[in-house]
mmCIF file of C-alpha atoms in Angstrom:
data_model
loop_
_atom_site.group_PDB
_atom_site.id
_atom_site.type_symbol
_atom_site.label_atom_id
_atom_site.label_comp_id
_atom_site.label_asym_id
_atom_site.label_seq_id
_atom_site.Cartn_x
_atom_site.Cartn_y
_atom_site.Cartn_z
ATOM 1 C CA MET A 1 -0.180 -0.034 -0.142
ATOM 2 C CA PRO A 2 1.282 3.171 -1.312
ATOM 3 C CA LYS A 3 2.110 6.014 1.807
ATOM 4 C CA LYS A 4 0.203 8.922 2.565
ATOM 5 C CA ILE A 5 1.542 12.396 1.889
ATOM 6 C CA THR A 6 1.053 14.091 5.630
ATOM 7 C CA ARG A 7 0.066 17.383 5.646
ATOM 8 C CA PHE A 8 3.592 19.049 6.518
ATOM 9 C CA GLN A 9 4.587 17.389 3.235
ATOM 10 C CA LYS A 10 1.818 18.928 0.972
ATOM 11 C CA PHE A 11 2.354 22.170 2.803
ATOM 12 C CA LEU A 12 6.060 22.166 1.350
ATOM 13 C CA MET A 13 5.493 20.716 -2.349
ATOM 14 C CA HIS A 14 2.660 23.279 -2.283
ATOM 15 C CA ASN A 15 4.670 26.718 -1.084
ATOM 16 C CA PRO A 16 5.921 28.200 -3.896
ATOM 17 C CA PHE A 17 8.738 30.121 -1.625
ATOM 18 C CA LEU A 18 9.928 26.780 -0.393
ATOM 19 C CA GLN A 19 9.980 25.965 -3.667
ATOM 20 C CA PHE A 20 11.867 28.750 -5.262
ATOM 21 C CA PHE A 21 14.609 28.469 -2.561
ATOM 22 C CA MET A 22 15.018 24.506 -3.017
ATOM 23 C CA PHE A 23 15.575 25.021 -6.595
ATOM 24 C CA LEU A 24 18.372 27.882 -6.049
ATOM 25 C CA TYR A 25 19.824 25.628 -3.763
ATOM 26 C CA LEU A 26 20.054 22.706 -6.031
ATOM 27 C CA ASN A 27 21.255 24.818 -9.038
ATOM 28 C CA VAL A 28 24.352 26.199 -6.470
ATOM 29 C CA LYS A 29 25.199 22.115 -5.880
ATOM 30 C CA ILE A 30 25.147 21.287 -9.253
ATOM 31 C CA LEU A 31 27.027 24.476 -10.490
ATOM 32 C CA SER A 32 29.810 24.023 -7.625
ATOM 33 C CA VAL A 33 30.136 20.313 -8.534
ATOM 34 C CA VAL A 34 30.404 21.890 -12.199
ATOM 35 C CA ALA A 35 32.409 24.643 -11.601
ATOM 36 C CA PHE A 36 35.419 22.725 -8.872
ATOM 37 C CA GLY A 37 35.654 19.653 -10.938
ATOM 38 C CA HIS A 38 33.855 16.364 -10.991
ATOM 39 C CA GLY A 39 36.505 13.941 -11.910
ATOM 40 C CA GLY A 40 35.767 14.299 -15.641
ATOM 41 C CA THR A 41 37.405 11.567 -18.076
ATOM 42 C CA ARG A 42 39.654 13.982 -20.077
ATOM 43 C CA ASP A 43 43.107 14.217 -18.975
ATOM 44 C CA SER A 44 44.207 17.997 -18.632
ATOM 45 C CA LYS A 45 47.751 18.640 -20.661
ATOM 46 C CA GLU A 46 48.225 21.538 -18.599
#
């Protein structure tokens, strides 16, 4: 049987401000990983 969504979870999902900040946080996280190197497959010649 699937889990029911609690009122608090529903509140978090339907709150546009929290969604916006979560979106920004995830973007910063992803960009920091990409910007500071994530162990790519190319060898740098420098």
